[in-house]
Coordinates of C-alpha atoms and ligand atoms in Angstrom, one line a residue:
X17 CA -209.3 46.4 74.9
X18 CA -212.2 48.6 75.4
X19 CA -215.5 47.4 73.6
X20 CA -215.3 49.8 71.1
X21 CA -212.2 49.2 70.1
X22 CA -213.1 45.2 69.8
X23 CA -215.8 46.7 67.5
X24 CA -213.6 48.9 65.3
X25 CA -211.2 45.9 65.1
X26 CA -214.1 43.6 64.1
X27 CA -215.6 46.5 61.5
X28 CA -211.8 46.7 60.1
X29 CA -211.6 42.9 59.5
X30 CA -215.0 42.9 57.9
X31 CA -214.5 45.8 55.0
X32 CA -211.0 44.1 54.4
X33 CA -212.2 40.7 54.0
X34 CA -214.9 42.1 51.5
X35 CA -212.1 44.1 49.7
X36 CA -209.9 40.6 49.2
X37 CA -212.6 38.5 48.0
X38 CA -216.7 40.0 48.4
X39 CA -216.4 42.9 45.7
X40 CA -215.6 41.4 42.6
X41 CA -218.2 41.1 40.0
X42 CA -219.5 37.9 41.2
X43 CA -220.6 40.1 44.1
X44 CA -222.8 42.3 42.3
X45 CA -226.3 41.9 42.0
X46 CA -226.4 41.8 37.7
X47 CA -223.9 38.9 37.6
X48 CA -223.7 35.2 38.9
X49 CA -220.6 33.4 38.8
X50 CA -219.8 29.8 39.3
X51 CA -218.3 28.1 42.6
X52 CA -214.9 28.6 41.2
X53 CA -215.9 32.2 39.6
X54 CA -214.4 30.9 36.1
X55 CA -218.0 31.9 34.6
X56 CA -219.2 35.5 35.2
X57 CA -222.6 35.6 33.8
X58 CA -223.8 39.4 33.9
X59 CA -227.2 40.9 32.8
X60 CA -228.9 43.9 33.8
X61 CA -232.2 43.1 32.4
X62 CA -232.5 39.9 35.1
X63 CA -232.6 42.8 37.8
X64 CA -234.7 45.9 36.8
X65 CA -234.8 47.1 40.6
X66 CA -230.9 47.6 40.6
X67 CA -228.5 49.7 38.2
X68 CA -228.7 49.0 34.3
X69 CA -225.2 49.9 34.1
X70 CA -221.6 47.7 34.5
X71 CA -218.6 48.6 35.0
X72 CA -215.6 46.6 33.9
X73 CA -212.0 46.9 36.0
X74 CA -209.1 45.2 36.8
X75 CA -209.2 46.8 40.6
X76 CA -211.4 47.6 43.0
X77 CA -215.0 47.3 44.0
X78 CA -217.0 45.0 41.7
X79 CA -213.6 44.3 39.3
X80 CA -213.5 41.2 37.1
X81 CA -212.6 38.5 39.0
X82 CA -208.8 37.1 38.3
X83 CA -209.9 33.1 38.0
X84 CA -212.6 33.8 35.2
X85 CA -212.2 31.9 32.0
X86 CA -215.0 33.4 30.3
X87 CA -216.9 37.0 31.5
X88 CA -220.4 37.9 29.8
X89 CA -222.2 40.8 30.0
X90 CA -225.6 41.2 28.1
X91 CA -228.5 43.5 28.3
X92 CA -227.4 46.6 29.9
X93 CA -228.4 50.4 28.7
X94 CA -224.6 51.2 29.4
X95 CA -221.8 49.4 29.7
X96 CA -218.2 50.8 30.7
X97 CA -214.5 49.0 30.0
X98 CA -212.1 50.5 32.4
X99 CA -208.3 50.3 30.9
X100 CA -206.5 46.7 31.0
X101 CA -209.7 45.9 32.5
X102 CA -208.8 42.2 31.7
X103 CA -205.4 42.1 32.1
X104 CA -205.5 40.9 35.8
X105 CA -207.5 37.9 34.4
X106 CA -204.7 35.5 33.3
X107 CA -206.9 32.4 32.7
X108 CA -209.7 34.8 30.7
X109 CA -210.5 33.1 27.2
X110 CA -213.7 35.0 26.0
X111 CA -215.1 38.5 26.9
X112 CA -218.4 38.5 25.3
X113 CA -220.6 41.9 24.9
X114 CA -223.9 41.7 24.0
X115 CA -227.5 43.5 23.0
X116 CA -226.0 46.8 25.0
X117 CA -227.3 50.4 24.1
X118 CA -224.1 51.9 25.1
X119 CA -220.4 50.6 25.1
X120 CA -218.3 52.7 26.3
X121 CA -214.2 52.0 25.9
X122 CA -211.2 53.2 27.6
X123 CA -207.8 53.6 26.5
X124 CA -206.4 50.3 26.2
X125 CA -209.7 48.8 27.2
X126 CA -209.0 45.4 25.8
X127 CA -205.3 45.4 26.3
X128 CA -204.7 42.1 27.5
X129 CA -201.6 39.9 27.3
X130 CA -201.4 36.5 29.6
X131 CA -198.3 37.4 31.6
X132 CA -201.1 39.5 33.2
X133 CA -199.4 42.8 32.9
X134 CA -195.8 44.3 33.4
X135 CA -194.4 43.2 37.1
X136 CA -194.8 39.8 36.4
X137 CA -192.7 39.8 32.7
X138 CA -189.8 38.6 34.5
X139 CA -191.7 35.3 35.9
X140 CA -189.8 32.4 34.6
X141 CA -192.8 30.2 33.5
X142 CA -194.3 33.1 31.7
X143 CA -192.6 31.6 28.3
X144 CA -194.5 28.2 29.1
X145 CA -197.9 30.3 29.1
X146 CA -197.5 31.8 26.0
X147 CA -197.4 28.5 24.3
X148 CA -200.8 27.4 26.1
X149 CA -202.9 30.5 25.5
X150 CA -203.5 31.7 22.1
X151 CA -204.9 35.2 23.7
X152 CA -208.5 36.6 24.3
X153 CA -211.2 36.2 22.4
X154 CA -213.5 39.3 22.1
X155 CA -216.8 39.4 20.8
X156 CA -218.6 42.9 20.7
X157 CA -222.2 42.0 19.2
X158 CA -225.8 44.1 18.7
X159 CA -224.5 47.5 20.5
X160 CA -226.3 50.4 19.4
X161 CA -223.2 52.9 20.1
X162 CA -219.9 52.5 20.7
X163 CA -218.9 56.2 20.7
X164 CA -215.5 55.4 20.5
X165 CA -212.9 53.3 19.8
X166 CA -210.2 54.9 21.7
X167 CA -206.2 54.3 20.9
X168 CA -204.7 51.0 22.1
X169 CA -208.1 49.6 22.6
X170 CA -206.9 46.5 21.4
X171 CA -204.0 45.4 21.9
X172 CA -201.1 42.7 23.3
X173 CA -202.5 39.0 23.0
X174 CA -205.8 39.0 21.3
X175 CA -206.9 35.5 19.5
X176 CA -209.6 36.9 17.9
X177 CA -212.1 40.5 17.8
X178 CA -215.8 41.0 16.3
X179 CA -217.8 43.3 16.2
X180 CA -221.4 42.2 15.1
X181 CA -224.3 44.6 14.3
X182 CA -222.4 47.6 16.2
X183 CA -222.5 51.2 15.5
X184 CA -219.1 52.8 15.8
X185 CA -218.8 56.1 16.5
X186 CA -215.2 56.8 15.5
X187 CA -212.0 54.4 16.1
X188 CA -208.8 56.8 16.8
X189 CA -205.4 56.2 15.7
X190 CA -203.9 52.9 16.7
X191 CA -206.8 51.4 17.9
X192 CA -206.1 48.1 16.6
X193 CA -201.9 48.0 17.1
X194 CA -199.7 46.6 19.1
X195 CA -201.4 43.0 19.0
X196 CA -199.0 40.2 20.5
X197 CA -197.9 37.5 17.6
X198 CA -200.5 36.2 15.3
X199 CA -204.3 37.3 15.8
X200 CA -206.4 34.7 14.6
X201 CA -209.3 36.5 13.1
X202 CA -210.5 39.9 12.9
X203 CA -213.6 40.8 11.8
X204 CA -216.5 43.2 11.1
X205 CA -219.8 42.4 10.8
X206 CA -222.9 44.4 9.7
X207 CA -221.1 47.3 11.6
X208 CA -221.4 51.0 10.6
X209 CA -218.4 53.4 10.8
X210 CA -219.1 57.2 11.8
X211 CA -215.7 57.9 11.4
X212 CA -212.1 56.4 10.7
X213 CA -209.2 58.0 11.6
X214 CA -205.3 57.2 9.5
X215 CA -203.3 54.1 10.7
X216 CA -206.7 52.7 12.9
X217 CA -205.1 49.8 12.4
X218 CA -201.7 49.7 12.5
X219 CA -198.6 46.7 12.5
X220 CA -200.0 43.8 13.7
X221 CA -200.4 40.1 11.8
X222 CA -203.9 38.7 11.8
X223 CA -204.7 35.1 9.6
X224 CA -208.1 36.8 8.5
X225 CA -209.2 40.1 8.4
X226 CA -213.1 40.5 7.3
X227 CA -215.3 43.5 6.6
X228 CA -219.2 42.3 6.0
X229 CA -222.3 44.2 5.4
X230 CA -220.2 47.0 7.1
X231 CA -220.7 50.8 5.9
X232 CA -218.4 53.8 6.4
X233 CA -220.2 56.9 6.4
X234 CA -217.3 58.8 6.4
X235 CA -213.9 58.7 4.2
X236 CA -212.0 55.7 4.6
X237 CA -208.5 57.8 5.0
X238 CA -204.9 57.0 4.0
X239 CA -203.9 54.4 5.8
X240 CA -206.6 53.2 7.5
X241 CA -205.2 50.1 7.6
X242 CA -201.4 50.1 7.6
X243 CA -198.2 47.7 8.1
X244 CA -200.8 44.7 8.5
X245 CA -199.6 41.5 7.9
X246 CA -202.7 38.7 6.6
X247 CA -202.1 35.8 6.1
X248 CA -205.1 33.7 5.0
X249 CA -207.6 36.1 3.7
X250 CA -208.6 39.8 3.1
X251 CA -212.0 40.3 2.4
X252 CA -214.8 42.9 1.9
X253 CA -218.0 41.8 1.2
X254 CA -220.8 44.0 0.8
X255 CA -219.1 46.9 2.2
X256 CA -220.3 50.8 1.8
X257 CA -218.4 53.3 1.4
X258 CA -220.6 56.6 1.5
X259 CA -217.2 58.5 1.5
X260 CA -213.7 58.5 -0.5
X261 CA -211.8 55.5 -0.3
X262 CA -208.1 57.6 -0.2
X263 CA -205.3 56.4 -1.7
X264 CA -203.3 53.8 0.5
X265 CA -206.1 53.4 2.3
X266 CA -205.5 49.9 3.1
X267 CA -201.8 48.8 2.8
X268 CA -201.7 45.3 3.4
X269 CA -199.0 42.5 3.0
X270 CA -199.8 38.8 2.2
X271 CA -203.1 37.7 2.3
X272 CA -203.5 34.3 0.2
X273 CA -206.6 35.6 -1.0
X274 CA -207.9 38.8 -1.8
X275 CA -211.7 39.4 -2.3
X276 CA -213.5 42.6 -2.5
X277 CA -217.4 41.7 -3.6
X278 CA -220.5 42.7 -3.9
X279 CA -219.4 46.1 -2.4
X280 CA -219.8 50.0 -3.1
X281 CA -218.1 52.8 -3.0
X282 CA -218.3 56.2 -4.0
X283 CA -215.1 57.0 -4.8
X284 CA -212.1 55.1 -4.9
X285 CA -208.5 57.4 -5.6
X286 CA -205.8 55.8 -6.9
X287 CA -204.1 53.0 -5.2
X288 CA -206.2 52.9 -2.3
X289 CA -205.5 49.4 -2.1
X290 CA -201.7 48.7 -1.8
X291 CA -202.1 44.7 -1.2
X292 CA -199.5 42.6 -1.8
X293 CA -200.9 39.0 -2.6
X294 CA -199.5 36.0 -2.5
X295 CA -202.7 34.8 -4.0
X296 CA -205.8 35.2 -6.4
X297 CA -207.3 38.5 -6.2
X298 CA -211.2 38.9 -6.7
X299 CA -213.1 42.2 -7.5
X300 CA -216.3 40.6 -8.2
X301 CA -219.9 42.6 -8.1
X302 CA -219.2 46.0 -6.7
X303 CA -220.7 49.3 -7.7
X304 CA -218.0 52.0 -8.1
X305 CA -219.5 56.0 -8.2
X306 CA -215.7 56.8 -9.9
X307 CA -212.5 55.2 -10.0
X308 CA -209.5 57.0 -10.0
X309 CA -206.7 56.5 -12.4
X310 CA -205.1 53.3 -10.7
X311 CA -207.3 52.7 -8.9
X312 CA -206.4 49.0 -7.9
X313 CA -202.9 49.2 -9.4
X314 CA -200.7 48.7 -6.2
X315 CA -202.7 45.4 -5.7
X316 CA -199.7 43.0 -6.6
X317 CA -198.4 39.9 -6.2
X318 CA -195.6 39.8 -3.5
X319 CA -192.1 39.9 -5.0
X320 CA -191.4 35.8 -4.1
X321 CA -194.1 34.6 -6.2
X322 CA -193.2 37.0 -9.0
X323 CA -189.5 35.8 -9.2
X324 CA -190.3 32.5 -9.6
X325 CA -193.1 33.3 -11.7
X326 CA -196.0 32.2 -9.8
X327 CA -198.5 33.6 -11.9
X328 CA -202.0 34.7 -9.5
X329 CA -205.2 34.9 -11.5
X330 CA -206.8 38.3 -10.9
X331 CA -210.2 38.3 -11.5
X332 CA -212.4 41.4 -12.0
X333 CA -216.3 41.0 -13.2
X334 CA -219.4 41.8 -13.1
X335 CA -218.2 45.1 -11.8
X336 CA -220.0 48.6 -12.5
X337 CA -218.1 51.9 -13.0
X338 CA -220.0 54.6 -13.2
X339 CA -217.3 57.5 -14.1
X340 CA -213.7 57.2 -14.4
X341 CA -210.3 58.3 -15.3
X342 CA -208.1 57.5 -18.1
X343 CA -206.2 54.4 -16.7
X344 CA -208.5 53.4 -13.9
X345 CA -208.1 49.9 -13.9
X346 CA -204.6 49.6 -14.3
X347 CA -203.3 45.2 -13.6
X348 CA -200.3 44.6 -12.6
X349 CA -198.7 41.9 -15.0
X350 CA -195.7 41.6 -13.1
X351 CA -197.4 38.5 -11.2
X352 CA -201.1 38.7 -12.0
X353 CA -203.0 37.4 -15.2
X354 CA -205.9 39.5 -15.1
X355 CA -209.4 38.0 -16.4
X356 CA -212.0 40.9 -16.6
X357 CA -215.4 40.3 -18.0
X358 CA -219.1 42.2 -17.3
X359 CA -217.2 45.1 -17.0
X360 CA -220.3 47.4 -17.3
X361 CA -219.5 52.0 -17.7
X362 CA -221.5 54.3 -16.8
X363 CA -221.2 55.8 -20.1
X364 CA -222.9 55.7 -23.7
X365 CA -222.0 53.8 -25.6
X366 CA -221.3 55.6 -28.5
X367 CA -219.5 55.4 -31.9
X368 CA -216.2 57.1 -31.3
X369 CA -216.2 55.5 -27.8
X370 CA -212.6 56.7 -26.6
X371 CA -213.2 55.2 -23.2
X372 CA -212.6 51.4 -24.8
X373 CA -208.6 52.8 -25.1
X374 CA -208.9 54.6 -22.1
X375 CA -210.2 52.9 -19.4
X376 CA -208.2 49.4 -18.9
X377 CA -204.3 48.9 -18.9
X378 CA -201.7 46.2 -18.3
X379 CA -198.6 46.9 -17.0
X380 CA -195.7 45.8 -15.6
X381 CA -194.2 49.1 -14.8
X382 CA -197.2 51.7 -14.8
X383 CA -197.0 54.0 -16.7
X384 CA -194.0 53.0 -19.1
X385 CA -194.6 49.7 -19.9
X386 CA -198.4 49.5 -20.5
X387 CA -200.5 47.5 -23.2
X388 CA -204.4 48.7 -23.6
X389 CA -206.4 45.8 -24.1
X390 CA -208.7 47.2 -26.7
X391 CA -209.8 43.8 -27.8
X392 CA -211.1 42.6 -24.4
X393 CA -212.4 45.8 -23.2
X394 CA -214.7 45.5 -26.6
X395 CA -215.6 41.9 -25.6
X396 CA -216.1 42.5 -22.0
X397 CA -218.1 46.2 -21.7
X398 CA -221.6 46.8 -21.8
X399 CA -222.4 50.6 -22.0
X400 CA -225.9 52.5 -21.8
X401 CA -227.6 52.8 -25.2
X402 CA -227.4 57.0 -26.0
X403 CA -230.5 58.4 -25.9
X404 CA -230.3 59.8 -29.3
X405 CA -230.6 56.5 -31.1
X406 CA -234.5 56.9 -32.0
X407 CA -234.9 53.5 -30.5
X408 CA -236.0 55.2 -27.3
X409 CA -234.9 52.7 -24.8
X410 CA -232.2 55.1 -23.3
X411 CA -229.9 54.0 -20.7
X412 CA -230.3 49.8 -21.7
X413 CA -227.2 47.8 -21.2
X414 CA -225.4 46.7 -24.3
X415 CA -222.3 44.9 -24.8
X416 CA -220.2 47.5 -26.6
X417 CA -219.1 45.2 -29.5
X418 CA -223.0 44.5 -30.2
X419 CA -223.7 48.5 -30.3
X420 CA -220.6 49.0 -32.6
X421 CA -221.8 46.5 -35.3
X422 CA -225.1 48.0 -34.9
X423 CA -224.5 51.6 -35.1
X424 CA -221.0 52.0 -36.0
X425 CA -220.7 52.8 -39.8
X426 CA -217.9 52.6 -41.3
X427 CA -215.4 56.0 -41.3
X428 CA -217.9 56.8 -38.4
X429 CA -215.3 56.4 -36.0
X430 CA -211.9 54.2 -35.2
X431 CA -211.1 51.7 -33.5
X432 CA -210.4 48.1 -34.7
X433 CA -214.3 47.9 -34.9
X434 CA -214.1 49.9 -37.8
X435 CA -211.0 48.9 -39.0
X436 CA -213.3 45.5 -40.0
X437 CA -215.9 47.7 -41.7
X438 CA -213.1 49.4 -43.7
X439 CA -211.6 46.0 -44.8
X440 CA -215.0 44.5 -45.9
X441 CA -215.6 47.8 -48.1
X442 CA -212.2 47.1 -50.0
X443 CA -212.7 43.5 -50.4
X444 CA -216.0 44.6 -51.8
X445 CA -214.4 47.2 -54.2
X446 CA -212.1 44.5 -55.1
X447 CA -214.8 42.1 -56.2
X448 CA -216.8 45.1 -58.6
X449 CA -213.1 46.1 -59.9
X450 CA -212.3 42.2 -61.1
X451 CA -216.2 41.9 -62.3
X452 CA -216.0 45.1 -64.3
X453 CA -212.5 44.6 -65.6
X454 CA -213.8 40.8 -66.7
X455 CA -217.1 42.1 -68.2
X456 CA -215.1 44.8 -70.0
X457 CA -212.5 42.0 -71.3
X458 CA -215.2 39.6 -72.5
X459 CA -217.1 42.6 -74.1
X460 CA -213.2 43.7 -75.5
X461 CA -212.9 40.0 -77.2
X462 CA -216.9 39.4 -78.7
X463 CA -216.4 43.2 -80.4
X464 CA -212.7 41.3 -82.1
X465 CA -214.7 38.6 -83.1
X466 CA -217.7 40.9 -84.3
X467 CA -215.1 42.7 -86.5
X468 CA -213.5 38.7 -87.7
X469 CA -216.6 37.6 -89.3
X470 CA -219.3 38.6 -91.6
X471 CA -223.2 37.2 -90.8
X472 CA -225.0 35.8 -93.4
X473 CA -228.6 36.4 -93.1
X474 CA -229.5 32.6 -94.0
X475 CA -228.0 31.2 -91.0
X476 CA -229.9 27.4 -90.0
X477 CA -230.1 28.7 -86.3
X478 CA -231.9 32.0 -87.2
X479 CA -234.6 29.7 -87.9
X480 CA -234.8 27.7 -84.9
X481 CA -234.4 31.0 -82.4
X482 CA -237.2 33.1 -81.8
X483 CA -236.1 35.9 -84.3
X484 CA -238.8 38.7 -84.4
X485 CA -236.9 40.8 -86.9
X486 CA -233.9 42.1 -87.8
X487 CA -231.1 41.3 -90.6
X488 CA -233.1 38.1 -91.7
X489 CA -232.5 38.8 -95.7
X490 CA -229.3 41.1 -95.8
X491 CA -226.2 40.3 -97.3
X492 CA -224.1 42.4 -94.7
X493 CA -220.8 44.4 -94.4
X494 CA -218.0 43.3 -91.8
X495 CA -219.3 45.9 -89.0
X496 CA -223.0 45.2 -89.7
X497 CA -223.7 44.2 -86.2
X498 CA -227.2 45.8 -85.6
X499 CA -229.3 43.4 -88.5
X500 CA -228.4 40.1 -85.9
X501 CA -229.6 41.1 -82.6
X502 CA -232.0 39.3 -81.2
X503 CA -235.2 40.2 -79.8
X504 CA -236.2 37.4 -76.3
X505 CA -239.7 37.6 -75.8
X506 CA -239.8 39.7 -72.6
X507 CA -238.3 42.1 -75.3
X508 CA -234.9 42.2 -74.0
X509 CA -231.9 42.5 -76.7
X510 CA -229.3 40.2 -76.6
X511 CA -226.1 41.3 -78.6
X512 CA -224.4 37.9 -77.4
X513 CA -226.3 36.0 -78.9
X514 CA -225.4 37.4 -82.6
X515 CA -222.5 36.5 -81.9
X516 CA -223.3 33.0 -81.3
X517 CA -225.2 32.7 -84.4
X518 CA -222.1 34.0 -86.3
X519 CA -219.5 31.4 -84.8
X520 CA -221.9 28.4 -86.0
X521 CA -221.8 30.0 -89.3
X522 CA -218.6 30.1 -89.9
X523 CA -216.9 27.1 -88.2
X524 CA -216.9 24.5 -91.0
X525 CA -216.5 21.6 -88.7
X526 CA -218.2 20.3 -85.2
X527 CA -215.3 20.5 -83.5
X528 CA -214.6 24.0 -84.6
X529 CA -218.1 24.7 -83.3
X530 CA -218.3 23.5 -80.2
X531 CA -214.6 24.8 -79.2
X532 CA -215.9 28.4 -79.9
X533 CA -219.1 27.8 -78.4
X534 CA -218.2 26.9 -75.1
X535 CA -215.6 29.4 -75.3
X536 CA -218.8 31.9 -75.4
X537 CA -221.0 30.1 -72.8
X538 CA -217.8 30.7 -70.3
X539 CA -217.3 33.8 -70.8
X540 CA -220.7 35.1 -71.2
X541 CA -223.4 33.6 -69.3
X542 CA -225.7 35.2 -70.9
X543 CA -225.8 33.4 -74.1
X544 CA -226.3 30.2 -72.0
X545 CA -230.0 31.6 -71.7
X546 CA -230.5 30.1 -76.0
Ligands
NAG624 C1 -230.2 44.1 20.6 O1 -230.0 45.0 21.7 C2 -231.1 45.6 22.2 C3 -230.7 46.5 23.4 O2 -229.7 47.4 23.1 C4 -232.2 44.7 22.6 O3 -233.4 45.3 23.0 C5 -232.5 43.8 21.4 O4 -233.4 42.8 21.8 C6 -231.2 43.1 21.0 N1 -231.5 42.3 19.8 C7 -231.2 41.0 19.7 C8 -231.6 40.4 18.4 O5 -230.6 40.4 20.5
NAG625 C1 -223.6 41.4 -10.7 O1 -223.4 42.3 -9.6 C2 -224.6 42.8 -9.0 C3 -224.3 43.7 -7.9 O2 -223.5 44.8 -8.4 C4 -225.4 41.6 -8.5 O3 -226.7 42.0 -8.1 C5 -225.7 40.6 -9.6 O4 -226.3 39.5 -9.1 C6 -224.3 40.2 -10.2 N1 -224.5 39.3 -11.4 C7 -224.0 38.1 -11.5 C8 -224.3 37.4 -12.7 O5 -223.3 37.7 -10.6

């Protein structure tokens, strides 16, 4: 051999020894790995001189290296995941992203599965592996754009995804699908959504699925999520949405819990959440702009626990609904015993308030076999004072029964409210009927006994009375009434009392007296004032 050919063969061995083992990531100058390369360690910020940018690959210069157990990449303005980037890395546990301006994802970006990709599937230990590794762990946190979350993103064996403090641009169709077995956990953390496109998340089974202190600024569309499968828990917690929440929006089957709390949301249509529970549901805090009839109707219990009558408590306060259709919280009975309380409308409150019908049913079969709690919604609501009530303090929270007993006259309105009103005015009728008729009756029987008997002006207990004037000397005729009344110092004429006198004249014995005498004190008070 010539020297220059000993040279080219010595260049050639060189460039392929780098290519087998010197140009992983380990090998560039933002990342340090450890002796075995199980820990890639990568941040751009350590190096200011070199490129603030990384690229992730399976292949080629610079690719992730196929022993790591755990890659991290932090402080870079820019920071690109090639497709199945990962998927060479059969040992990988964690991929960890963080404090990154830009993220930028491929298709399939964070497909992984640990057979470590198609021309191994027919290994015959690969059934042994599954068993051992319960998939990668992905942790996307403080990104300030992720422009997109492209289809297939995530998918095959994943143990667990979240995003913390990100800003999503816009996650395609099928982002989330296709995920191997169970997923452990996925969840959303103080992460805004530009955009969400239908089935995002599509037919996978995850234990927990969490959205908190996340906002979509656009519409959360029909079947956002769809075909998912939770097991443990579905929860939002202080969630915006700017836009419409569509119907079917979220179509999910299982979760032993289901909370949605201290959220918001413009708009929600009509059975945006199809969840089938096989647990308590929660709808605790939240602000709705309007709810659409039905609203959270399709959130039922699954059909096992309602055939054996595994009753799930479904529990729906301190809530605010500022408009509304007719039938907007419609419960499902079938397998849920609602408890609603604080429910507070945006409304007035109002005397013919329509909305107490209106607003809440229970069904088992919406809309034929529906009951309108009137009762509890009376209990439960607080309205807005009007601003026509001359108290002046327009738009203060009231509980609605406290405004009806306050404002409400009767034949005002309807409503059972009322209905009380209109009872208490017949009982009160009732009483002044049985007073008059008894007045007129014991006025009916003193005029009998006025005609009985004559007065004789000498009567013994003329004498003791304070008589000012009258029939003191006159013999008197049988319908001579006017010569006995007697005058009571304040002036006042008592006709009763005449009739008293009369009695004692006549009765010939005590006994006689006294029998007829008490039979005037009962029925006529008023002589009980001698
Ligand atoms: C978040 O990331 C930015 C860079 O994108 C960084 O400057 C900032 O320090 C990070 N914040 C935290 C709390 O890590
Ligand atoms: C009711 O919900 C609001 C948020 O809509 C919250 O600020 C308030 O603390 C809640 N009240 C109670 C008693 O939980």
């Amino acid at each position: 051999m010539t020297p220059f050919q000993w040279t080219l063969v010595a260049a050639v061995l060189v460039l392929s020894s780098q290519a087998i083992s010197a140009q992983s990531l380990c090998d560039t100058p933002q990342c340090e790995c450890d002796d075995t390369q199980s820990q890639v360690r990568c941040s751009c910020r350590k190096v200011p001189q070199e490129s603030q940018e990384i690229v992730l690959k399976a292949q080629g210069p610079g690719h992730v290296p196929r022993v790591a157990n755990n890659v991290m990449v932090t402080h870079c303005d820019r920071v690109k995941v090639m497709s199945m980037a990962f998927d060479g890395a059969r040992l990988l546990w964690t991929v960890d992203i963080e404090s990154v301006q830009l993220l930028e994802m491929a298709d399939e970006a964070f497909g992984w599965s640990d057979n470590g990709g198609g021309q191994q599937q027919q290994h015959q230990h690969q059934p042994h592996h599954h068993y051992h590794h319960q998939g990668l762990t992905v942790t996307i946190t403080n990104v300030t754009a992720v422009p997109e979350v492209p289809s297939y993103a995530f998918r095959g064996r994943l143990r667990s995804v979240t995003f913390n403090r990100v800003r999503v641009g816009v996650v395609r169709p099928f982002a989330f699908s296709s995920l191997t077995g169970t997923t452990g956990r996925i969840e959303f953390r103080d992460t805004v959504f530009g955009q969400v496109d239908q089935q995002a998340f599509k037919k996978f089974t995850v234990n927990e699925f969490v959205l908190k202190g996340c906002r979509f600024e656009g519409a959360a569309p029909s079947r956002m999520l769809t075909e998912i499968t939770v097991h443990d828990e579905l929860r939002l917690e202080e969630v915006t949405f700017t836009g419409v929440v569509h119907s079917y929006a979220f179509r999910v089957h299982g979760p032993k819990v289901f909370r949605v709390q201290n959220s918001r949301a413009t708009c929600v249509q009509s059975d945006a959440f199809e969840v089938k529970c096989r647990g308590p549901a929660f709808v605790e805090d939240n602000a709705f702009g309007r709810l659409e009839r039905g609203a959270f109707a399709a959130v039922t219990v699954d059909a096992h626990k309602v055939a054996e009558a595994d009753y799930q408590e479904f529990v729906f306060e301190n809530n605010t609904v500022a408009e509304f259709e007719n039938d907007a919280l419609v419960f499902d009975t079938n397998g849920f015993r609602p408890r609603v309380d604080w429910l507070i409308v945006g409304r007035a409150c109002g005397c013919p308030a329509r909305w107490r019908n209106d607003l809440v049913a229970f069904s088992t079969d919406y809309p034929r076999h529906t009951e309108r709690p009137v009762w509890m919604v009376e209990q439960t609501a607080w309205c807005a004072t009007p601003d026509d009530d001359g108290v002046g303090d327009f738009g203060r929270l009231v509980k609605a029964q406290q405004y009806d007993e306050a404002h409400c006259l009767p034949g005002g309105g309807r409503g059972t409210g009322l209905g009380r009103f209109h009872l208490t005015g017949v009982a009160l009728i009732a009483v002044a009927t049985l007073t008059a008729a008894l007045i007129y009756w014991a006025w009916y029987k003193k005029r009998k006994r006025g005609q009985w008997t004559n007065v004789p002006a000498s009567s013994p207990v003329k004498t003791r009375s304070i008589l000012k004037s009258g029939g003191g000397g006159g013999g008197g005729g049988g319908g001579d009434k006017h010569r006995h009344v007697m005058v009571m110092p304040e002036g006042k004429t008592y006709r009763e009392t005449e009739l008293h006198v009369i009695v004692e004249r006549t009765g010939t014995t005590d006994n006689q007296f006294k029998s007829t005498a008490n039979y005037h004190q009962r029925a006529q008070p008023l002589t009980s004032d001698l």
